[in-house]
XYZ file of C-alpha atoms in Angstrom:
211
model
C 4.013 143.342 93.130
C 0.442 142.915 91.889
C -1.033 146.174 90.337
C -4.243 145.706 91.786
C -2.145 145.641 95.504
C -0.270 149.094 94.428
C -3.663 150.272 93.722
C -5.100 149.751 97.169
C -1.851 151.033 98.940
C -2.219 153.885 97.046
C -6.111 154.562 97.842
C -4.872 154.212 101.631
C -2.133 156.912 102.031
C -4.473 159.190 100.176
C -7.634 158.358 102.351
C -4.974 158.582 105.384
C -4.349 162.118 104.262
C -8.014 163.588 104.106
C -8.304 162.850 107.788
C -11.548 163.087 110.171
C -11.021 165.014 113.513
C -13.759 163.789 116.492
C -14.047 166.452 119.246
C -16.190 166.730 121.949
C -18.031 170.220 122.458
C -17.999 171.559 125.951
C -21.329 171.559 127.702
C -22.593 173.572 131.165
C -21.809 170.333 133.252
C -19.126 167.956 131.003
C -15.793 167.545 131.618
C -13.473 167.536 128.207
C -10.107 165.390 128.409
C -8.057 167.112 125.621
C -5.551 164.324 126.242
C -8.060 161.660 124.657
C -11.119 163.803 123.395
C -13.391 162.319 126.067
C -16.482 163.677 127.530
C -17.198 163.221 131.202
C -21.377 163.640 132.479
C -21.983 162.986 136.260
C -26.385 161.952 137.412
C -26.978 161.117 140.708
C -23.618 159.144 141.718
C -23.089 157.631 138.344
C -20.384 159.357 135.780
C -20.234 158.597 132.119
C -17.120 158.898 129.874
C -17.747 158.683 126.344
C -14.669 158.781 123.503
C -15.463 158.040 120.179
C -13.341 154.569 119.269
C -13.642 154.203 115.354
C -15.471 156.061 112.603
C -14.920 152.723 111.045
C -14.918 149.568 112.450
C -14.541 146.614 109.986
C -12.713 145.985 106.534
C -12.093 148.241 103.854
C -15.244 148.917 101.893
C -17.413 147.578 104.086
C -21.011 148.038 102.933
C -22.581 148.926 105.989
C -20.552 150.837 107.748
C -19.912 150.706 111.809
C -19.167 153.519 114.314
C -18.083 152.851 117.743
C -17.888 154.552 120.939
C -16.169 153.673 123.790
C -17.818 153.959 127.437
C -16.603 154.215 130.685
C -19.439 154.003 132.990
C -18.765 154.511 137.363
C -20.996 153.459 139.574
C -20.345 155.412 143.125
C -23.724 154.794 144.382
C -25.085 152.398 146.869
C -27.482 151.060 144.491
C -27.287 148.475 141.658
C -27.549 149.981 138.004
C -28.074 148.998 134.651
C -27.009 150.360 131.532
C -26.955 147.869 128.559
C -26.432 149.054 125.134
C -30.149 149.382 124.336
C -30.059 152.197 126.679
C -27.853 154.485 124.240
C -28.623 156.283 121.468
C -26.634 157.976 117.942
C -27.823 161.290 116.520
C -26.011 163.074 113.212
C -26.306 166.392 112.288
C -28.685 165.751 110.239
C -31.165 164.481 112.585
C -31.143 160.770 112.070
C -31.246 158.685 114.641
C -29.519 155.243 115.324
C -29.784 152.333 117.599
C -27.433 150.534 118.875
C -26.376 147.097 117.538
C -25.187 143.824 118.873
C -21.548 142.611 119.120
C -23.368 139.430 117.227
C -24.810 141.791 114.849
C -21.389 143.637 114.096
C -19.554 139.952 113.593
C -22.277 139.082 110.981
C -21.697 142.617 109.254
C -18.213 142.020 109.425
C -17.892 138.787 108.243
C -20.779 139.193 105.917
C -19.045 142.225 103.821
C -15.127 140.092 104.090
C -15.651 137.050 102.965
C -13.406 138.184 99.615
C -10.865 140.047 101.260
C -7.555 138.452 103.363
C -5.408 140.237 105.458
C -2.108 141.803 104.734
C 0.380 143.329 107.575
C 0.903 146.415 107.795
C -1.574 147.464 104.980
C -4.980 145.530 106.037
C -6.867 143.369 103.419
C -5.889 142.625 99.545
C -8.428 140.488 97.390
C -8.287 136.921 97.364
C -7.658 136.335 94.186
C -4.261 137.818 94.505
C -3.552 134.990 97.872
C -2.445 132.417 95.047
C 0.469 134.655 94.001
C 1.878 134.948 96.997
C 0.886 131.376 98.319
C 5.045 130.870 99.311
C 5.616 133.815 101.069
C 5.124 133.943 104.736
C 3.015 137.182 104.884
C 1.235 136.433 108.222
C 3.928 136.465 110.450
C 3.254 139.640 111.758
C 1.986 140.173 114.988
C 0.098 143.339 113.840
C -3.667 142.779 114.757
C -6.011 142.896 111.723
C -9.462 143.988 111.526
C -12.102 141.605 113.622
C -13.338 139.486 111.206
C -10.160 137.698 112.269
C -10.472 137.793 115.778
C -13.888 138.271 116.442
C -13.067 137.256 119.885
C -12.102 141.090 120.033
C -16.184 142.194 119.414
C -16.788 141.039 122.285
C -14.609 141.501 124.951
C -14.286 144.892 123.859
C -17.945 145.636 124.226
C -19.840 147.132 127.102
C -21.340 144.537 129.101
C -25.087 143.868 129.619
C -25.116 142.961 133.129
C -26.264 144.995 135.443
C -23.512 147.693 137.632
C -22.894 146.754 141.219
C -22.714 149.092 143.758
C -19.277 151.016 144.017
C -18.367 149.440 140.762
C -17.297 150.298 137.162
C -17.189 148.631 133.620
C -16.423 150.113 130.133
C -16.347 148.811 126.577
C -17.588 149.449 123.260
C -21.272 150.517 122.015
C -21.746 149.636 118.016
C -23.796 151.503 115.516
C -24.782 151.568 111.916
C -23.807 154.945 110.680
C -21.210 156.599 108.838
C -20.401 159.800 110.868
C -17.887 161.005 107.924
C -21.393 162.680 106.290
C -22.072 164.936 108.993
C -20.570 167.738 110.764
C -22.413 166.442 114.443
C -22.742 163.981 116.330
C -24.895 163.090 119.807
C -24.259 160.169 121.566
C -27.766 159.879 124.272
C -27.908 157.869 127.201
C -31.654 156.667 128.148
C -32.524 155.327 131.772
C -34.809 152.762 130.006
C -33.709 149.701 127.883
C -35.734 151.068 125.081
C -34.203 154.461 124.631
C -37.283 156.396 124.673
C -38.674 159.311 126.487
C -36.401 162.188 127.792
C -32.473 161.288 127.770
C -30.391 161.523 130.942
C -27.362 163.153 129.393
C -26.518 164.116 125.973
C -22.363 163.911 124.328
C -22.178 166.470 121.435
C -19.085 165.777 119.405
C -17.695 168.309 116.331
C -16.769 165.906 113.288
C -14.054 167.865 111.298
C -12.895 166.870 107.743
């Protein structure tokens, strides 16, 4: 086995032991799921449930790294809505602020910081340059998914859509950002009843990032 594979099997366990917890914090008018660490806001006929997804969301090493939050959003109004993923809005406990990105943008990220890594089951990516000693072996058998860059299909289904809400209706899916979370002890998720995300917010998801 290649040392420079042991090497980055043993990096993983370790990082896998120094885990990061994501909890939401209870506010006057949330509902907390302890079963998945959601957050639940009702405005006017519309509830929002907010989970954070990954802390990560791409390969190994990955020089700009992704967050994702997943986004349940229910429409039991008579009216038509709209709640694209301009409309939301990252804050760390440090104060920065981050926009949302793209499912395009996250597959050019993606692929962008890749393009020298190949997937391996059941560990994730090894460099390329080790693919030509293990050219005979059948190593991507597995049905185990791998990280999107591979199925970048996945970026976008998953996502929240951009149409507008129907009446009586719900969607949910994925909103992207550019931050790495694992630096702070906070995190806000806002939700904007604008496009631009600017003004007041309508409701406000405090998390508590543990290490």
């Amino acid at each position: 086995m290649p040392t420079k594979f042991i090497l980055v099997v043993s990096i993983l366990l370790l990082c896998s032991a120094c885990s990061v917890s994501v909890s939401p914090i209870a506010t006057p008018t949330g509902i907390i799921n302890p079963e998945d660490n959601s957050l639940t806001e009702t405005h006017d006929g519309v509830s929002f449930t907010v989970k954070l997804d990954q802390l990560s969301f791409g390969p190994y090493q990955q020089v700009d790294n992704i967050t994702s939050f997943h986004v349940d959003i229910n429409n039991q109004t008579e009216s038509q809505i709209s709640f694209p993923s301009s409309a939301f809005l990252l804050k760390d406990g440090n104060g920065r602020q981050y926009r949302s990105i793209t499912p395009e943008r996250v597959r050019e990220i993606v692929s962008k910081d890749s393009v020298y890594l190949i997937p391996y089951p059941y560990v994730g990516y090894y460099y390329l340059e080790d693919q030509a000693r293990v050219a005979y072996q059948d190593t991507f058998s597995s049905s185990l998914p791998f990280y999107a860059e591979y199925h970048p299909q996945d970026i976008f289904t998953r996502a929240l859509t951009e149409e507008p809400l129907l009446k009586k209706s719900n969607a949910s899916g994925l909103v992207y950002f550019i931050a790495d979370l694992e630096r702070t002890d906070y995190a806000e998720l806002l939700i904007f009843p604008n496009q631009e995300a600017s003004g007041e917010p309508l409701l406000k998801f405090p998390f508590a990032i543990k290490k």
